[in-house]
Coordinates of C-alpha atoms in Angstrom, one line a residue:
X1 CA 26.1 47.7 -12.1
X2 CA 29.1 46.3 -10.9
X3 CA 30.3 43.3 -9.5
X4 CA 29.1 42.1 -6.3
X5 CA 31.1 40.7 -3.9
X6 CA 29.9 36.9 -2.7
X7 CA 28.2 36.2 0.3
X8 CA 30.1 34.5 3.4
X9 CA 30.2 30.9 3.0
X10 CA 29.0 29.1 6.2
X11 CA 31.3 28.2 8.8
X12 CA 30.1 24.5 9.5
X13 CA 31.5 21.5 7.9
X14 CA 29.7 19.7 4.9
X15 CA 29.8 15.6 4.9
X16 CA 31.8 14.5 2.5
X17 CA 29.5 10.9 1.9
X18 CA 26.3 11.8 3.0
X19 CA 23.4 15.0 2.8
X20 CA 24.5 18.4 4.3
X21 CA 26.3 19.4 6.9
X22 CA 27.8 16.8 9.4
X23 CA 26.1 18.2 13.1
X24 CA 22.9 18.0 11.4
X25 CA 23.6 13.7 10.8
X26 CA 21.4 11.3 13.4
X27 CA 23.8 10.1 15.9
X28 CA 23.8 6.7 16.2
X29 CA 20.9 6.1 18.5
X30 CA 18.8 8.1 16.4
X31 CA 19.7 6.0 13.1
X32 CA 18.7 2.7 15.6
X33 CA 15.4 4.0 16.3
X34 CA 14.9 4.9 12.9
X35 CA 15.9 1.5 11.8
X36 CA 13.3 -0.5 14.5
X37 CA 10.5 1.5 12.2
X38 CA 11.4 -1.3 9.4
X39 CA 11.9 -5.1 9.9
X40 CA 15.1 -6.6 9.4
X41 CA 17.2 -3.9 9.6
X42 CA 20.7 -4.2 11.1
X43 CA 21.2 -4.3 14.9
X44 CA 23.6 -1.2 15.3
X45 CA 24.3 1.7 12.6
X46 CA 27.4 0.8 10.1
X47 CA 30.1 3.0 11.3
X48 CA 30.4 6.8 10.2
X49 CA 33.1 6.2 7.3
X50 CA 36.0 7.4 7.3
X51 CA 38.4 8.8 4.4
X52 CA 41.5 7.2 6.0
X53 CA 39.9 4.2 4.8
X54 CA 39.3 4.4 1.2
X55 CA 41.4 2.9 -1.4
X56 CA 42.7 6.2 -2.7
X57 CA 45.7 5.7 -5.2
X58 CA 48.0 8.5 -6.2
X59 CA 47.3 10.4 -8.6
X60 CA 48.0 9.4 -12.2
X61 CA 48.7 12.9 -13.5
X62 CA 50.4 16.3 -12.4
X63 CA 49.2 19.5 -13.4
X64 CA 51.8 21.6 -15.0
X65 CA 53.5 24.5 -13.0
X66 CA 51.1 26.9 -14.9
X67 CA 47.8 25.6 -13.5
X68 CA 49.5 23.9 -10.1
X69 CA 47.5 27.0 -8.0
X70 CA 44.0 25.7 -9.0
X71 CA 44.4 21.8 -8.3
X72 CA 44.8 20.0 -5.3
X73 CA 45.2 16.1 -5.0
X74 CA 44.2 16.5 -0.8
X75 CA 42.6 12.9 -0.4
X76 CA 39.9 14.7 1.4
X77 CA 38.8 16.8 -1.5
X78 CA 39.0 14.0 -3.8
X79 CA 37.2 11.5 -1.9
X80 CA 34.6 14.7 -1.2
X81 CA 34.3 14.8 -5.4
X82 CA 34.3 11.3 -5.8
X83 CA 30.3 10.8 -5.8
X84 CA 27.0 12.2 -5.7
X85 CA 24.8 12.3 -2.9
X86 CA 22.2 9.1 -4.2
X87 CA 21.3 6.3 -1.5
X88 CA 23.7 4.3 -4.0
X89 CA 26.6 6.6 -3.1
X90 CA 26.1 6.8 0.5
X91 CA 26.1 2.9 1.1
X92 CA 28.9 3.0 -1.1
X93 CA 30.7 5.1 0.9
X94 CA 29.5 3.3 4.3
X95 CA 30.9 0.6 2.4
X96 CA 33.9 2.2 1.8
X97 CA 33.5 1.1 -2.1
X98 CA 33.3 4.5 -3.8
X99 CA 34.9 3.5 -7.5
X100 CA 37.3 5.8 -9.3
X101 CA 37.8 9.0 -6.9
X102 CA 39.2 11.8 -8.9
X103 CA 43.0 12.3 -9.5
X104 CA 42.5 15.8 -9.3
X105 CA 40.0 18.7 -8.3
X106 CA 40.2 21.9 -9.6
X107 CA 39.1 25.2 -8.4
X108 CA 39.0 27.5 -11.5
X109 CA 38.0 31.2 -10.4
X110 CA 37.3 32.6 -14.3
X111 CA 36.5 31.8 -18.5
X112 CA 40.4 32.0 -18.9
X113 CA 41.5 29.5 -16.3
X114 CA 38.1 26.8 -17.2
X115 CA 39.9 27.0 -20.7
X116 CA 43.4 26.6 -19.7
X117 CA 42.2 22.6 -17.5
X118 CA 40.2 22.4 -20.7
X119 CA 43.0 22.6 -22.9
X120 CA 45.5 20.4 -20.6
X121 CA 43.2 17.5 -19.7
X122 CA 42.5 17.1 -23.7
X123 CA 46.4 17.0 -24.3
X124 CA 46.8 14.8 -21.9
X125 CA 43.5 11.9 -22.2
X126 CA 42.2 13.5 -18.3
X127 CA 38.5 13.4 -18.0
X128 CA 36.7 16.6 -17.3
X129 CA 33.8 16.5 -14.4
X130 CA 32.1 19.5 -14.0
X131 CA 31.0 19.9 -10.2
X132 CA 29.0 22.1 -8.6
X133 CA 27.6 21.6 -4.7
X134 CA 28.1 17.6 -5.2
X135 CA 24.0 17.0 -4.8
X136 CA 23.5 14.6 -7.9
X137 CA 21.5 11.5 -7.2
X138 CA 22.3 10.4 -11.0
X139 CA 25.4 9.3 -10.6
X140 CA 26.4 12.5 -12.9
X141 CA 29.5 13.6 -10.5
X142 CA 31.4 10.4 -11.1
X143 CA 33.2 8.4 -13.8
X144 CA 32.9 5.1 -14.6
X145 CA 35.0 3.4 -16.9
X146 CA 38.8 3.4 -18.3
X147 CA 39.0 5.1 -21.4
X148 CA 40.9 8.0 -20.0
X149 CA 44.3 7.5 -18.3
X150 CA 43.3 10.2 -15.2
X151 CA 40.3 11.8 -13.8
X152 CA 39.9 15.8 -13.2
X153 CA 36.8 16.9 -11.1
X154 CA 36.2 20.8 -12.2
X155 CA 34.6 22.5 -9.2
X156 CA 33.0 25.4 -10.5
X157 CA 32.2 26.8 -6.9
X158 CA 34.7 29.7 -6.6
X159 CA 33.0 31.2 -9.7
X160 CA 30.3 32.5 -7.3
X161 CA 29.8 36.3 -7.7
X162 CA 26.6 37.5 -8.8
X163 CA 28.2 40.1 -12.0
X164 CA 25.7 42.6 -13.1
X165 CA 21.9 43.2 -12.0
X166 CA 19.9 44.7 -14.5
X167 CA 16.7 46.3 -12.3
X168 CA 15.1 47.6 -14.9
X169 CA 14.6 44.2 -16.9
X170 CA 14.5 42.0 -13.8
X171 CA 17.3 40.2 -14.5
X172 CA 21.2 39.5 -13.8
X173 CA 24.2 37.6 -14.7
X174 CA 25.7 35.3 -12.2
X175 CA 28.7 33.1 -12.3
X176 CA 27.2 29.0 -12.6
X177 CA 29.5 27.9 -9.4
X178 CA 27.1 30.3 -7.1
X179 CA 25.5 28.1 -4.6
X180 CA 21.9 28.8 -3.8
X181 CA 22.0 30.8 -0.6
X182 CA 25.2 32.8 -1.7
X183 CA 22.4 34.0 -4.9
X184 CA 19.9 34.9 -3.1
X185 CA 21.8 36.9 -0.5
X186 CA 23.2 38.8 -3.0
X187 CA 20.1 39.4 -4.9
X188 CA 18.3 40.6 -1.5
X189 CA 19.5 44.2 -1.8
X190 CA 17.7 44.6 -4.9
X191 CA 14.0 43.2 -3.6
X192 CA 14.9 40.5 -6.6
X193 CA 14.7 36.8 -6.4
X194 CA 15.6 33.8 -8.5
X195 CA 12.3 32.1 -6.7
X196 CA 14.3 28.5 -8.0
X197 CA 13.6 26.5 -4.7
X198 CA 15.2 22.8 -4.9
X199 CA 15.0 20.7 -1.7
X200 CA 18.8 20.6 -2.8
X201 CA 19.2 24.4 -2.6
X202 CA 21.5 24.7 0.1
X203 CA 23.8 22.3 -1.3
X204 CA 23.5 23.0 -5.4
X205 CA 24.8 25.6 -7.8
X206 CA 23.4 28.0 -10.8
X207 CA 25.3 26.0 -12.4
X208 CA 24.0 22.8 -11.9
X209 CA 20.8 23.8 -11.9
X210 CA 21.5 24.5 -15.7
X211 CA 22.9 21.7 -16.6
X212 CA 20.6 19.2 -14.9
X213 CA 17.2 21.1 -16.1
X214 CA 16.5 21.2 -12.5
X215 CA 13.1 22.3 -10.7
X216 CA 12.1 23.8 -8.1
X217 CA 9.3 22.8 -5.1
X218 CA 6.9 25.6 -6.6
X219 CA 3.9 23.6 -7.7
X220 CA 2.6 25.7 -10.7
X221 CA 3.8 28.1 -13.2
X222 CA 7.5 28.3 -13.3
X223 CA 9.5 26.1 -12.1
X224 CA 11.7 24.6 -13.6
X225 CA 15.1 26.2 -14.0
X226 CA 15.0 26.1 -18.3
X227 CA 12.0 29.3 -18.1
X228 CA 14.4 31.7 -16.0
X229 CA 17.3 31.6 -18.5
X230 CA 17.9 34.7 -20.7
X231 CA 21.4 33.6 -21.8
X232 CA 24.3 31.3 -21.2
X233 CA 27.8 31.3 -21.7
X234 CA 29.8 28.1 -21.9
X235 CA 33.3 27.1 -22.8
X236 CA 33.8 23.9 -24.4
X237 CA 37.2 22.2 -25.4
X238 CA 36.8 23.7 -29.5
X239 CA 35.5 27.1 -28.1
X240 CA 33.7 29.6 -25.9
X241 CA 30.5 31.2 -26.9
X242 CA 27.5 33.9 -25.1
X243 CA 24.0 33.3 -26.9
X244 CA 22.2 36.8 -27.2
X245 CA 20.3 38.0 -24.1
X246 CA 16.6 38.2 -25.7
X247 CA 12.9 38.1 -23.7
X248 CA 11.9 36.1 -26.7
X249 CA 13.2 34.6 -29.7
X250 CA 11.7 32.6 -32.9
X251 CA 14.8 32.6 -34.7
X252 CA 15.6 29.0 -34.8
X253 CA 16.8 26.3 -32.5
X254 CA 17.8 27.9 -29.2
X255 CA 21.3 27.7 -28.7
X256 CA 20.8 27.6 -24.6
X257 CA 18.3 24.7 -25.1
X258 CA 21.4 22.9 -26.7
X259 CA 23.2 23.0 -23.4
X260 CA 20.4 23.0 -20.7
X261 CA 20.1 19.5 -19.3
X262 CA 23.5 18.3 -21.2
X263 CA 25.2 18.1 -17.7
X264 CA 28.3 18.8 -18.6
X265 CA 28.3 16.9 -21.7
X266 CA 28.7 19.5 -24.4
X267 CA 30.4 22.3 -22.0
X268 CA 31.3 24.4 -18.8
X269 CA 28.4 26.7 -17.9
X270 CA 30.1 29.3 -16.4
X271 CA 27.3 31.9 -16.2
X272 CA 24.0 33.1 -17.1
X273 CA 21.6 36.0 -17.5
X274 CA 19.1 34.8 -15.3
X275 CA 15.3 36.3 -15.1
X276 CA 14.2 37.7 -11.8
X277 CA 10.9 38.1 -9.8
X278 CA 10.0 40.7 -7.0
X279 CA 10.7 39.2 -4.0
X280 CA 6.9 38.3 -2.1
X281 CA 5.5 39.7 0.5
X282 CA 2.1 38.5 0.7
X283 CA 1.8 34.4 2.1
X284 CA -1.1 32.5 2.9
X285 CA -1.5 28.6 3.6
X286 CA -3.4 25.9 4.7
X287 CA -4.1 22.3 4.7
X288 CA -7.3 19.9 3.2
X289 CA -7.6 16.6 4.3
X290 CA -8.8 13.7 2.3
X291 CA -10.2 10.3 3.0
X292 CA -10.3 9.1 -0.3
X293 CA -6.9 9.3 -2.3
X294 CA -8.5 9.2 -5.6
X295 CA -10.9 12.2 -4.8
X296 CA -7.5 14.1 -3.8
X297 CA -6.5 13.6 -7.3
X298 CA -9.6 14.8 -8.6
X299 CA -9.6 18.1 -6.3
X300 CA -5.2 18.7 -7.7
X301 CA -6.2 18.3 -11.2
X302 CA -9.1 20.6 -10.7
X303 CA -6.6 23.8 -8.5
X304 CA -4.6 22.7 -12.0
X305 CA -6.6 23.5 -14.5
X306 CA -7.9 26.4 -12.0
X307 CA -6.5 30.1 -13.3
X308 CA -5.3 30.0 -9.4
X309 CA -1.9 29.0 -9.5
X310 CA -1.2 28.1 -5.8
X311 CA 2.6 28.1 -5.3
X312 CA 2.4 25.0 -3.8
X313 CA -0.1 22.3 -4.3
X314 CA 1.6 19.6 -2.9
X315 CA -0.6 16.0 -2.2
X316 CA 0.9 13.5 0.3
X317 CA -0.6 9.8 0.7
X318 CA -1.4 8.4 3.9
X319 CA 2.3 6.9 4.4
X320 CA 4.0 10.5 3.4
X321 CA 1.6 12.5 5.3
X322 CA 2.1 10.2 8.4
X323 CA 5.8 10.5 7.9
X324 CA 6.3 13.9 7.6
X325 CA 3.8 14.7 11.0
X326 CA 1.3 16.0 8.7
X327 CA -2.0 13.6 9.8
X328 CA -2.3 11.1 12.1
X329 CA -5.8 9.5 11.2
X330 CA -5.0 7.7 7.7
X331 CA -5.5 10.5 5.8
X332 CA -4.2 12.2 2.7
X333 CA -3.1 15.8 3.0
X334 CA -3.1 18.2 0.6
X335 CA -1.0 20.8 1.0
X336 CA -1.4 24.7 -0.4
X337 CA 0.2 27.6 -0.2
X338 CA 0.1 30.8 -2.3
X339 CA 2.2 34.1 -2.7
X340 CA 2.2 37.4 -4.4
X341 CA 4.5 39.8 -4.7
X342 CA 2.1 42.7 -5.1
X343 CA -1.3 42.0 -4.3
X344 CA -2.8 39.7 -0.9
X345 CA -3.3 36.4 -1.8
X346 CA -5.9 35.1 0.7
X347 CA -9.0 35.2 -1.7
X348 CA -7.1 32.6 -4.1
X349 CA -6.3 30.1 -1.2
X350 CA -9.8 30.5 -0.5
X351 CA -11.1 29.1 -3.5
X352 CA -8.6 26.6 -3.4
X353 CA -9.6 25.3 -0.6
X354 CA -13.4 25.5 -1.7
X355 CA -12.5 23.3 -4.9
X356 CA -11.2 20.8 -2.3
X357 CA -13.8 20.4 -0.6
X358 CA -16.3 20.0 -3.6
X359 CA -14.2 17.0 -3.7
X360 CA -14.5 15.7 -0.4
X361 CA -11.5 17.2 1.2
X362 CA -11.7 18.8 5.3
X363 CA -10.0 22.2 5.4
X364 CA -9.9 24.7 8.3
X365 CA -11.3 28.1 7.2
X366 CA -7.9 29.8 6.2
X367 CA -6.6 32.6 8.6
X368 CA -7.4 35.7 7.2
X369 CA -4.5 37.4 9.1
X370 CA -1.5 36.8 7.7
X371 CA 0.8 36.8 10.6
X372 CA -1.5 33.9 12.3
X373 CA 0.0 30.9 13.1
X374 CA 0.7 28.3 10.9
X375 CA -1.4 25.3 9.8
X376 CA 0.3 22.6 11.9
X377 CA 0.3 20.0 9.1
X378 CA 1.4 22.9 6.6
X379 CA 4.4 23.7 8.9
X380 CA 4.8 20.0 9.8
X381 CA 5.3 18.6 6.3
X382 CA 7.8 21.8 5.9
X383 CA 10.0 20.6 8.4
X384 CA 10.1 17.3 7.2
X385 CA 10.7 18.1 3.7
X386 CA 14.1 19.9 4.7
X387 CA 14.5 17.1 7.6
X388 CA 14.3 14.3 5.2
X389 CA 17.7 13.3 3.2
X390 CA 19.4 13.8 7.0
X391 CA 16.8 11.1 7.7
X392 CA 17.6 8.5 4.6
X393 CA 21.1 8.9 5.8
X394 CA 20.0 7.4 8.9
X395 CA 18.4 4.5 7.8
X396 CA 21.5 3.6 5.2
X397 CA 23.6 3.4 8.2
X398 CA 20.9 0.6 9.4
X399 CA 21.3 -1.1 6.5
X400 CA 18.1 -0.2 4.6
X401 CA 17.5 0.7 1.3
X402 CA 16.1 3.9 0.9
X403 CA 15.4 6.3 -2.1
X404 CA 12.8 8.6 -3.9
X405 CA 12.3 8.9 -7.6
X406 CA 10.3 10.7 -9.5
X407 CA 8.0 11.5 -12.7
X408 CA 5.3 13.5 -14.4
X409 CA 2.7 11.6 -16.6
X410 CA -0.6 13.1 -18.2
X411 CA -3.7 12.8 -15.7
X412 CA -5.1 10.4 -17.6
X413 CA -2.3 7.9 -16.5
X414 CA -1.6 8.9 -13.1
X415 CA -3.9 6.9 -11.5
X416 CA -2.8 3.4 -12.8
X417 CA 0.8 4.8 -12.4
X418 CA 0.7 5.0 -8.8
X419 CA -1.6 1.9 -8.3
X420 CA 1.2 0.0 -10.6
X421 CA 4.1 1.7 -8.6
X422 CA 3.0 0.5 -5.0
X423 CA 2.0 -3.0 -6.6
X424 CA 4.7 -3.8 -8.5
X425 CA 7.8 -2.3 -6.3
X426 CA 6.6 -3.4 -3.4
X427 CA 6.8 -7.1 -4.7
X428 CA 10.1 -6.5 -6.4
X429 CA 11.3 -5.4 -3.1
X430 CA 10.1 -8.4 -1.3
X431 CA 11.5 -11.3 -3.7
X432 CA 14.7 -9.4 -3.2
X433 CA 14.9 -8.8 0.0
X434 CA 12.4 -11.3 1.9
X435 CA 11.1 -7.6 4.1
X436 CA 7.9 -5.9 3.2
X437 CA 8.8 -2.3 1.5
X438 CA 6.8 0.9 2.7
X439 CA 5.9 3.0 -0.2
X440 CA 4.7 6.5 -0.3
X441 CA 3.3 9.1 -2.5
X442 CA 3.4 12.5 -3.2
X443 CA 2.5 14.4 -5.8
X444 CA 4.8 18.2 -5.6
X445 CA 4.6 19.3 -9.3
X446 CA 0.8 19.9 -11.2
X447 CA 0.3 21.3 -14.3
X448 CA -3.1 21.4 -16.3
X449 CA -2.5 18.7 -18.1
X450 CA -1.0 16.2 -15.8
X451 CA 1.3 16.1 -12.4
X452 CA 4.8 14.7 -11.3
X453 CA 4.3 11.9 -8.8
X454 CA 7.6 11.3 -6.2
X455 CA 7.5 8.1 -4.7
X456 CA 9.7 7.0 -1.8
X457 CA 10.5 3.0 -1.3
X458 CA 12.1 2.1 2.4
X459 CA 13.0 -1.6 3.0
X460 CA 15.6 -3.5 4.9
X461 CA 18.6 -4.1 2.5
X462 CA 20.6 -7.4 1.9
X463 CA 24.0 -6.5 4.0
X464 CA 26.4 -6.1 1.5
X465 CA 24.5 -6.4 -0.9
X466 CA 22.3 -3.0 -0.7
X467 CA 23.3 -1.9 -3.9
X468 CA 22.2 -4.4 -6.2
X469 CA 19.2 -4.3 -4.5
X470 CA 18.7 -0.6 -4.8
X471 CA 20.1 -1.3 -8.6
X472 CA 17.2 -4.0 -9.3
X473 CA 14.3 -1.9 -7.4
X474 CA 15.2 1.1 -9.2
X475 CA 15.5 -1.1 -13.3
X476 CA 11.8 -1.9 -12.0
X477 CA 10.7 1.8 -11.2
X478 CA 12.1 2.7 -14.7
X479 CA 10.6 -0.8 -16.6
X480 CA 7.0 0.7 -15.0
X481 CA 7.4 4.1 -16.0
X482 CA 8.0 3.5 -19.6
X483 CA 5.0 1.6 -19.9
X484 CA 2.6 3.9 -18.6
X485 CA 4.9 6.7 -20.4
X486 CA 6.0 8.6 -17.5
X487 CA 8.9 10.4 -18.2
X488 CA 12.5 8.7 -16.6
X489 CA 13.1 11.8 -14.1
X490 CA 11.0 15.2 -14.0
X491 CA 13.9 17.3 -12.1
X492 CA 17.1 15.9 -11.8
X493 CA 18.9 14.7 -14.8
X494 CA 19.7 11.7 -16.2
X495 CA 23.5 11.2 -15.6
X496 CA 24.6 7.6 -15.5
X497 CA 22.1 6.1 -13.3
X498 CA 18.6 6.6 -15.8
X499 CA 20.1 6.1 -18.9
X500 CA 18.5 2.9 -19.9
X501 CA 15.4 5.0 -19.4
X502 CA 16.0 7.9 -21.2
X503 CA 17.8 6.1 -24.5
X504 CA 14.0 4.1 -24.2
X505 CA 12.5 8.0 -24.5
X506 CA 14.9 10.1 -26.8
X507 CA 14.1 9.7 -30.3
X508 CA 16.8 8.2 -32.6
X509 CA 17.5 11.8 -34.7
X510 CA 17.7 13.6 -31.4
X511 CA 20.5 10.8 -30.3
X512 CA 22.1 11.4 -33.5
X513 CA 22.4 15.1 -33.4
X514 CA 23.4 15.1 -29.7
X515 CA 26.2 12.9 -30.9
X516 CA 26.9 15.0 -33.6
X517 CA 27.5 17.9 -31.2
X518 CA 29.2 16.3 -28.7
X519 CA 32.1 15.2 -31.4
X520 CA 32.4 19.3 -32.4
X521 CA 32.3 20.8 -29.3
X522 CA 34.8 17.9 -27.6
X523 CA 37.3 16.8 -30.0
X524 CA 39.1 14.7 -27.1
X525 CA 36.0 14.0 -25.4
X526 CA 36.9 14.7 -22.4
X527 CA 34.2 16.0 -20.6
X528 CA 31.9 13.8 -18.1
X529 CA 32.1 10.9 -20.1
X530 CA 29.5 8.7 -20.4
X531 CA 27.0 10.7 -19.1
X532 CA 23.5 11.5 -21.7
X533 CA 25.6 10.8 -24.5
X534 CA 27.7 7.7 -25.8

């Protein structure tokens, strides 16, 4: 089939130093009121920041005549590729302390063009970024150090168009620099769906997705972005290469596993063969409330290990579920929801829910009409979930410190994880900052063997000084999840900002070989430096 043509890109305006679009930002007495809701916050928001006043240099480097179309040194574009979208890089921003911005962004449109910056910046010592939609919390967008004379920022995002879709095999190749919505538009014609649902997915590419290992908000089965790839091809600084498009393959190591999660390390992604589902059409939901947060636990793991597979199965504490609107009372919330693409769906959350309340949980009886309304709590926590990093933006602009992270553990350790989490953060937090912290749970990924809890830690910040305090919170987090063997991050990368954790987790021959590869595939080393590998 031939190409597609890409979908419109939206008309608003994103923020260049904070979540999404900028009419969707709290106004000023919005971020107050959010601010009141923790002590010691600053009296007034920290002004929206402005680009004007960043200490942005000229650039270091001109692109040669040849390659002058693609690159533009506009200080808004640079300042726009300059950082991530962590609670580090907004207060850094409001701060107007952003590090090294980019001499250069790039806008290649094809493989030709990715090789022909390639080729330049390793003639020339420029340091490659690849950048997608800009939504790393990692600090993987950025560069840190002064190894190289000049920094290049590769946005990939004009590579967009969705190529070929195979219908009979479910499957189609798509350019990396497609963001989210543009793929799924594209893909509608065809009743076909990625069904790859990060809370970043307005704001992230193919791409990225790839690079990072990302995954989705889809509680069971598959989710995470490595079990939809049929093929990749990539074009490194020694050479471009396609792996085979295969359903299956024993034939050694898998060259694609090679370059999923390396972030940019080892190589542009610049498309993939993806695998595709039937869009659904059958939905059903509801929500079980819990008094006891352990016995929650116990009713998840069971849905698990269950032959159910809910499509979500989502558990919020009593802080998270009171956040996001979903109870009132002190409760836990579990939150499930299951879809089909051929077949209803309402016996499965039925059982579901019956497993939760052998476990003490209080459910409604599920609509057995599909177009009933809502569950409030269901459609209150879905609200807040796309409501919430507008919301963290907010409170930086008070002054507070404000971030999630995440894990996945075995069940065996989850319950002294989270116990160790809330004790041991939340007195971190106060030594530093002389402010109690509020910390909430959630648990959005569960597998049979184990879940992935997300934690959330809000506390008034030192001013000035937010972060170092986000910086020693977070070397706690990390110290906490090695020793109960969590893993450093369950869907986002590593990039610079959980390395120490994951050089803790990577076994010494792995480290070696990834160095090994890096040093053939980058003879100039060139590319995102200093991210996953030395």
């Amino acid at each position: 089939m031939p190409a597609i043509p890409s979908a419109p890109r939206s008309a608003r305006t994103r923020s260049w130093w904070g979540w999404g679009y900028t009419d969707a930002h709290p106004d000023d007495a919005e971020c107050a009121a959010l601010g009141a809701l923790l002590p010691g916050t600053l009296a007034r928001p920290l002004p929206v920041p402005r680009i004007e006043d960043l200490p942005i240099a000229r650039p270091a480097v001109t692109a040669p005549p040849s390659l002058a179309h693609l690159v533009t040194a506009d200080p808004r574009a640079r300042a726009a590729h300059a950082m991530g979208k962590a609670y580090r890089d907004v207060i850094r921003a409001l701060r107007a302390r952003p590090g090294r911005i980019p001499d250069l962004v790039a806008h290649p449109t094809d493989d030709r063009e990715v090789a022909d910056l390639l080729d330049w910046a390793g003639e020339h010592g420029v340091a490659v970024i690849p950048f997608g939609g800009g939504s790393s919390v990692v600090g993987g967008v950025e560069y840190r150090g002064d190894a190289h004379r000049a920094v290049l920022s590769l946005d990939l995002t004009s590579m967009d168009r969705v190529l070929e879709v195979d219908t009979a095999g479910r499957s189609a190749r798509i350019q990396a620099g497609a963001l989210g919505p543009v793929l799924e538009e594209r893909l509608r014609p065809h009743g076909l769906t990625l069904r790859h649902f990060p809370q970043s997915f307005e704001f992230s590419t193919l791409g990225g997705w790839l690079a990072t290992r990302a995954g989705g908000h889809y509680a069971t089965g598959r989710t995470h972005i490595d079990d939809f790839v049929q093929s990749l091809r990539v074009i490194t600084p020694a050479a471009a290469g396609t792996s085979w498009r295969l359903p299956a393959s024993g034939a050694g190591p898998s060259p694609d596993r090679l370059f999923l999660g390396s972030e940019g390390a080892l190589g542009v992604i610049t498309e993939a063969w993806m695998r595709l589902q039937e869009r659904p059409r059958h939905k059903a939901s509801a929500s079980v409330a819990f008094t006891d947060f352990h016995r929650a636990l116990d009713a998840v793991r069971a849905i698990a290990q269950s032959d159910l597979a809910p499509a979500n199965c989502r558990l919020l504490d009593p802080g998270e579920a009171l956040l996001s609107g979903a109870s009132h009372d002190g409760s836990s919330v579990l939150v499930l929801g299951f879809e089909s693409a051929t077949s209803p769906v309402d016996d499965r959350l039925a059982s579901a829910v019956d497993l939760a309340r052998a476990h003490g949980g209080r459910a409604k009886t599920p609509p057995a009409d599909r177009d009933a309304p809502a569950d409030s709590a269901v459609s209150a926590w879905r609200s807040a979930f796309l409501r919430m990093p507008y919301l963290r933006d907010g409170l930086a602009r008070m002054g507070a410190v404000v971030e999630t992270f995440e894990t996945a553990a075995t069940w065996d350790r989850i319950p002294a994880l989270i116990d160790a989490v809330r004790t041991e953060v939340g007195a971190a937090a106060l030594k530093l900052t002389g402010h109690q912290a509020t910390i909430n749970c959630r648990l959005t990924h569960v597998y049979p063997d184990g879940a992935a809890p997300y934690f959330t830690v809000a506390v008034a910040g030192r001013p000035g000084d937010e972060v170092e305090v986000w910086d020693d919170i977070k070397a706690v987090a990390g110290e906490i999840l090695h020793r109960h063997r969590a893993t450093i991050t369950h869907h986002h990368a590593v990039g610079r900002d959980h390395r120490p954790g994951y050089d803790l987790q990577r076994p010494e021959p792995f480290a070696l070989a990834l160095r090994a590869a890096k040093n053939a595939l980058d003879p100039h080393r060139i590319l995102n430096p200093g991210v996953l590998l030395d």
